Short mmCIF file of C-alpha atoms in Angstrom, two decimals:
data_model
loop_
_atom_site.label_atom_id
_atom_site.label_comp_id
_atom_site.label_asym_id
_atom_site.label_seq_id
_atom_site.Cartn_x
_atom_site.Cartn_y
_atom_site.Cartn_z
CA MET A 90 21.75 52.67 89.73
CA ARG A 91 22.94 52.53 86.12
CA ASP A 92 23.55 48.73 86.47
CA PHE A 93 20.12 48.18 88.02
CA VAL A 94 18.56 50.16 85.15
CA GLY A 95 20.38 48.17 82.57
CA ARG A 96 19.79 44.72 84.02
CA PHE A 97 16.20 45.03 85.46
CA LEU A 98 14.27 47.98 84.07
CA VAL A 99 15.53 48.36 80.55
CA PRO A 100 17.74 45.39 79.91
CA ARG A 101 20.30 45.78 77.09
CA SER A 102 20.35 43.33 74.23
CA PRO A 103 23.73 41.69 73.52
CA VAL A 104 22.85 41.18 69.80
CA LEU A 105 20.60 44.03 68.84
CA LEU A 106 22.21 46.48 66.29
CA SER A 107 21.69 50.21 66.66
CA PRO A 108 19.01 51.75 64.49
CA TRP A 109 21.69 53.43 62.24
CA ARG A 110 23.39 50.11 61.59
CA TYR A 111 20.21 48.33 60.94
CA PHE A 112 19.17 51.08 58.34
CA MET A 113 22.65 50.70 56.69
CA LEU A 114 22.12 47.02 56.52
CA LEU A 115 18.77 47.14 54.69
CA PRO A 116 19.15 45.32 51.46
CA PRO A 117 18.60 48.36 49.03
CA VAL A 118 20.83 50.59 51.21
CA PHE A 119 23.65 47.95 51.57
CA ALA A 120 23.72 47.20 47.96
CA LEU A 121 23.79 50.86 46.89
CA ARG A 122 26.75 51.31 49.34
CA PHE A 123 28.50 48.36 47.85
CA HIS A 124 28.22 49.32 44.19
CA SER A 125 29.07 52.95 45.05
CA ARG A 126 32.29 51.89 46.62
CA ARG A 127 33.15 49.75 43.62
CA LEU A 128 32.36 52.75 41.16
CA TYR A 129 34.59 54.99 43.54
CA TRP A 130 37.55 52.76 43.40
CA ARG A 131 37.16 52.42 39.57
CA LEU A 132 36.93 56.22 39.13
CA THR A 133 39.83 56.84 41.42
CA GLY A 134 42.16 54.61 39.32
CA HIS A 135 42.03 51.31 41.43
CA THR A 136 42.03 48.75 38.53
CA LEU A 137 41.40 45.16 39.07
CA LYS A 138 44.69 43.25 39.84
CA GLN A 139 45.30 39.61 40.10
CA LEU A 140 48.07 37.03 40.82
CA VAL A 141 49.04 34.68 38.19
CA LYS A 142 51.06 31.36 38.26
CA GLY A 143 54.67 31.95 38.97
CA ASP A 144 53.97 35.32 40.43
CA GLY A 145 52.22 34.96 43.65
CA VAL A 146 50.56 31.59 42.92
CA GLU A 147 52.38 28.39 42.45
CA SER A 148 49.46 26.09 41.77
CA GLY A 149 48.26 25.74 38.24
CA PHE A 150 44.90 24.61 39.45
CA VAL A 151 44.38 27.71 41.62
CA ALA A 152 45.54 30.02 38.84
CA GLU A 153 43.84 28.29 36.01
CA GLN A 154 40.54 27.31 37.47
CA VAL A 155 39.84 28.83 40.87
CA LEU A 156 40.70 32.13 40.05
CA PRO A 157 38.87 32.48 36.85
CA TYR A 158 35.81 31.13 38.55
CA ASN A 159 35.74 33.52 41.47
CA LEU A 160 36.49 36.47 39.03
CA GLY A 161 33.28 35.78 37.38
CA ASN A 162 31.40 36.20 40.65
CA ILE A 163 33.12 39.31 41.78
CA ASN A 164 29.88 41.42 41.76
CA ILE A 165 27.85 38.92 43.74
CA ILE A 166 26.81 39.98 47.30
CA ASN A 167 26.70 36.76 49.46
CA ARG A 168 24.90 38.22 52.53
CA GLY A 169 23.08 35.01 53.68
CA ARG A 170 26.18 32.83 54.14
CA THR A 171 28.26 35.58 55.57
CA GLU A 172 25.80 36.93 58.07
CA ARG A 173 25.01 33.44 59.33
CA VAL A 174 28.60 32.98 60.36
CA ILE A 175 28.62 36.59 61.87
CA ALA A 176 25.59 35.77 63.92
CA LEU A 177 27.45 32.71 65.42
CA LEU A 178 30.33 34.97 66.52
CA ARG A 179 28.06 37.52 67.95
CA SER A 180 26.45 34.84 70.01
CA ILE A 181 29.62 33.62 71.76
CA ARG A 182 29.81 34.98 75.21
CA GLY A 183 33.05 36.89 75.92
CA VAL A 184 34.04 37.34 72.27
CA LYS A 185 34.76 40.95 71.71
CA LEU A 186 34.79 41.33 67.88
CA ARG A 187 35.96 44.87 67.78
CA ALA A 188 39.17 43.85 69.80
CA LEU A 189 40.15 41.16 67.33
CA ASP A 190 43.06 41.66 64.80
CA THR A 191 41.40 39.58 62.11
CA LEU A 192 42.82 38.06 58.86
CA VAL A 193 39.95 37.53 56.28
CA VAL A 194 40.76 34.99 53.65
CA GLY A 195 39.28 35.35 50.19
CA PRO A 196 36.46 37.88 50.51
CA ARG A 197 36.14 38.12 46.83
CA ASN A 198 34.88 41.70 46.99
CA GLU A 199 34.23 44.27 49.78
CA ALA A 200 30.70 42.97 50.59
CA GLU A 201 32.02 40.46 53.25
CA LEU A 202 34.26 43.24 54.82
CA MET A 203 31.42 45.72 54.97
CA LEU A 204 29.31 43.16 56.65
CA LEU A 205 31.95 42.32 59.21
CA VAL A 206 32.31 46.02 60.13
CA SER A 207 28.61 46.65 60.22
CA TYR A 208 28.29 43.80 62.80
CA GLY A 209 31.04 44.88 65.05
CA PHE A 210 34.50 44.22 63.64
CA ASP A 211 37.00 47.20 63.71
CA PRO A 212 37.88 48.22 60.15
CA ALA A 213 41.25 49.22 61.28
CA LYS A 214 41.79 45.69 62.59
CA LEU A 215 40.74 43.84 59.38
CA THR A 216 43.39 42.47 56.94
CA ALA A 217 41.89 40.90 53.86
CA ILE A 218 43.65 38.92 51.21
CA ASP A 219 42.58 37.37 47.91
CA LEU A 220 44.00 36.36 44.53
CA PHE A 221 42.50 39.40 42.95
CA SER A 222 41.45 42.80 44.13
CA TYR A 223 39.95 46.10 42.89
CA SER A 224 40.08 47.80 46.40
CA PRO A 225 42.94 49.02 48.64
CA ALA A 226 41.12 47.17 51.44
CA VAL A 227 42.11 43.70 49.93
CA ARG A 228 45.82 42.71 49.40
CA LEU A 229 46.86 40.29 46.78
CA MET A 230 47.92 37.18 48.37
CA ASP A 231 47.57 33.27 48.19
CA MET A 232 46.37 31.64 51.52
CA HIS A 233 49.10 28.92 50.74
CA ASP A 234 51.77 31.35 51.23
CA LEU A 235 50.94 34.27 53.58
CA LYS A 236 53.34 37.17 53.68
CA PHE A 237 52.80 37.77 57.32
CA SER A 238 55.02 37.08 60.53
CA ASP A 239 54.14 34.31 62.95
CA ASP A 240 51.74 34.86 65.56
CA GLN A 241 50.16 37.96 64.11
CA PHE A 242 46.51 37.54 64.20
CA GLY A 243 43.94 37.23 66.87
CA ALA A 244 41.32 35.63 64.58
CA VAL A 245 41.49 34.06 61.07
CA TYR A 246 38.11 34.19 59.05
CA SER A 247 37.88 31.90 56.03
CA ALA A 248 34.33 31.78 54.69
CA PHE A 249 33.77 29.49 51.72
CA VAL A 250 37.43 29.46 50.58
CA ILE A 251 39.18 26.43 51.85
CA THR A 252 37.70 23.90 49.38
CA TYR A 253 39.10 25.89 46.53
CA SER A 254 42.63 24.74 47.59
CA ASP A 255 44.29 21.76 46.12
CA ASP A 256 46.70 21.61 49.02
CA ILE A 257 44.44 22.16 52.20
CA PRO A 258 47.13 20.80 54.69
CA LYS A 259 49.33 23.75 53.42
CA ALA A 260 46.68 26.25 53.81
CA VAL A 261 45.88 25.11 57.32
CA ALA A 262 49.37 25.14 58.30
CA GLU A 263 49.85 28.71 57.16
CA THR A 264 46.76 29.53 59.10
CA ILE A 265 48.35 28.02 62.28
CA ARG A 266 51.60 29.99 61.71
CA VAL A 267 50.24 33.45 61.41
CA ALA A 268 47.58 33.05 64.12
CA LYS A 269 48.31 33.71 67.79
CA ASP A 270 47.93 31.10 70.52
CA GLY A 271 44.36 31.55 71.62
CA ALA A 272 43.30 32.96 68.43
CA LEU A 273 39.82 32.53 67.19
CA ILE A 274 39.56 30.36 64.05
CA ILE A 275 36.34 30.62 61.95
CA PHE A 276 35.95 28.55 58.85
CA ALA A 277 32.95 27.82 56.69
CA PHE A 278 32.77 25.85 53.48
CA GLU A 279 30.73 23.84 51.15
CA HIS A 280 31.41 20.23 50.15
CA LEU A 281 29.51 17.50 48.32
CA ALA A 282 28.47 14.13 49.37
CA GLN A 283 31.36 11.93 50.38
CA GLY A 284 33.57 10.82 47.51
CA ALA A 285 32.12 13.11 45.10
CA GLY A 286 34.81 15.72 45.25
CA ASN A 287 34.30 19.62 45.26
CA ARG A 288 33.35 21.82 42.35
CA PHE A 289 36.64 21.10 40.71
CA GLY A 290 37.05 17.56 41.64
CA LYS A 291 39.72 18.38 44.22
CA ASN A 292 40.23 17.74 48.04
CA ASN A 293 36.72 17.02 49.16
CA LEU A 294 36.23 17.37 52.84
CA GLY A 295 33.80 14.62 52.73
CA ASN A 296 33.31 14.52 56.63
CA GLY A 297 32.92 18.24 56.78
CA PRO A 298 34.08 19.94 60.03
CA ASP A 299 35.59 16.90 61.27
CA ASP A 300 38.00 16.46 58.45
CA LEU A 301 39.06 20.18 58.77
CA ILE A 302 39.44 19.87 62.51
CA ALA A 303 41.56 16.73 62.13
CA LEU A 304 43.94 18.74 59.90
CA PHE A 305 44.35 21.31 62.75
CA GLY A 306 45.14 18.44 64.89
CA ILE A 307 46.64 19.12 68.35
CA ASN A 308 46.14 22.84 67.88
CA VAL A 309 42.40 22.70 68.24
CA GLY A 310 41.36 23.97 71.58
CA HIS A 311 37.87 24.71 72.74
CA VAL A 312 35.28 24.25 69.98
CA PHE A 313 32.43 26.77 70.08
CA TRP A 314 30.57 25.47 66.99
CA LYS A 315 30.54 22.70 64.64
CA GLU A 316 27.80 22.12 62.04
CA ASP A 317 27.48 20.22 58.76
CA PHE A 318 23.99 20.99 57.13
CA GLU A 319 22.87 18.92 54.16
CA SER A 320 20.47 20.23 51.43
CA GLU A 321 19.99 18.30 48.07
CA GLY A 322 23.25 16.47 48.13
CA ARG A 323 25.31 19.64 49.08
CA PHE A 324 26.60 20.19 52.61
CA THR A 325 27.46 23.60 54.25
CA SER A 326 30.01 23.20 57.14
CA SER A 327 31.02 25.73 59.69
CA VAL A 328 33.40 25.42 62.74
CA VAL A 329 34.46 27.93 65.28
CA PHE A 330 37.17 27.19 67.83
CA ARG A 331 40.17 28.47 69.88
CA LEU A 332 43.66 27.81 68.52
CA THR A 333 45.97 26.23 71.02
CA LYS A 334 49.49 26.23 69.54
CA ARG A 335 51.45 23.24 70.51
CA SER A 336 54.68 21.93 69.25
CA GLY A 337 54.13 19.39 66.40
CA GLY A 338 51.91 21.68 64.24
CA ALA A 339 49.11 20.42 62.26
CA HIS A 340 48.74 16.70 61.67
#
C-alpha cells in the first residue's frame, strides 16, 4: 500500500526540497546564515590563516597571484555556479549524495559547503581544503600536494578552481591518487577562447572538458555530463564522471 501511494496517488519527487530546506535557501535567509557564521568564527578567535610560498605552497604563481586574487573575493557568495553543478548531481539516477565521502577543493568560503549540505551532502562526510581559511570546516592545503592517503574519497568536487593551477597535470594526478576506484569526479571551470590563456595567462584548457578528460586519461569511466557553454568569449565548462583507476595513472 505504501509503495502504491508513493508511486500512483501521491508520487514523491526525486529533486524537490523539503519546505524547511527551501526556506533556509531563500536568498535573504541564506545570506544571513552565511554572514552570521563568518562573524561567529571571528568572535570565537578563528582568525584568517593562509599558506605561503615555501610553507604549504611551492608555486610562486599560486602564492603571489592566485591566493591574493581569491582572498579579495572571500566574502562573495557564488550561488549560481554552485547550485547549477549541484542540480546536475541531484539529477543523476542512483547517486546518493549523503553517502559520499567528498573532498571539496577550493571553496573559498563556507557558502559552497553550506549549499552542498542544504542539497543533500552529509556535513560529516565533507572534507574541504583551500589556500586560506577562517573556518575550522576548511583545512589549509594545496590541491597539488594533498595530505591524504591513497583511495580515501568517494567523490572529488572541484568547482572553478582547476584553471588557477600552473601545473594542472599534477593537480589531476593528486585527484586520482586520493579518489577511490569508482569515485564520482565533479569539475567545473571557466576558460577563455582557445589560445587566450586564463585570467593569469596560465594553462588555458582551451577545449574545455575534453582537455580535462584527456588529462585523466585511462582513468575516466562512465561520463554522466559534459558541457562547454560560451558567453561573450568566456566559456563555462563542467564534467561529471566515474573514476576507473587503472595502472598507468593520468596521461
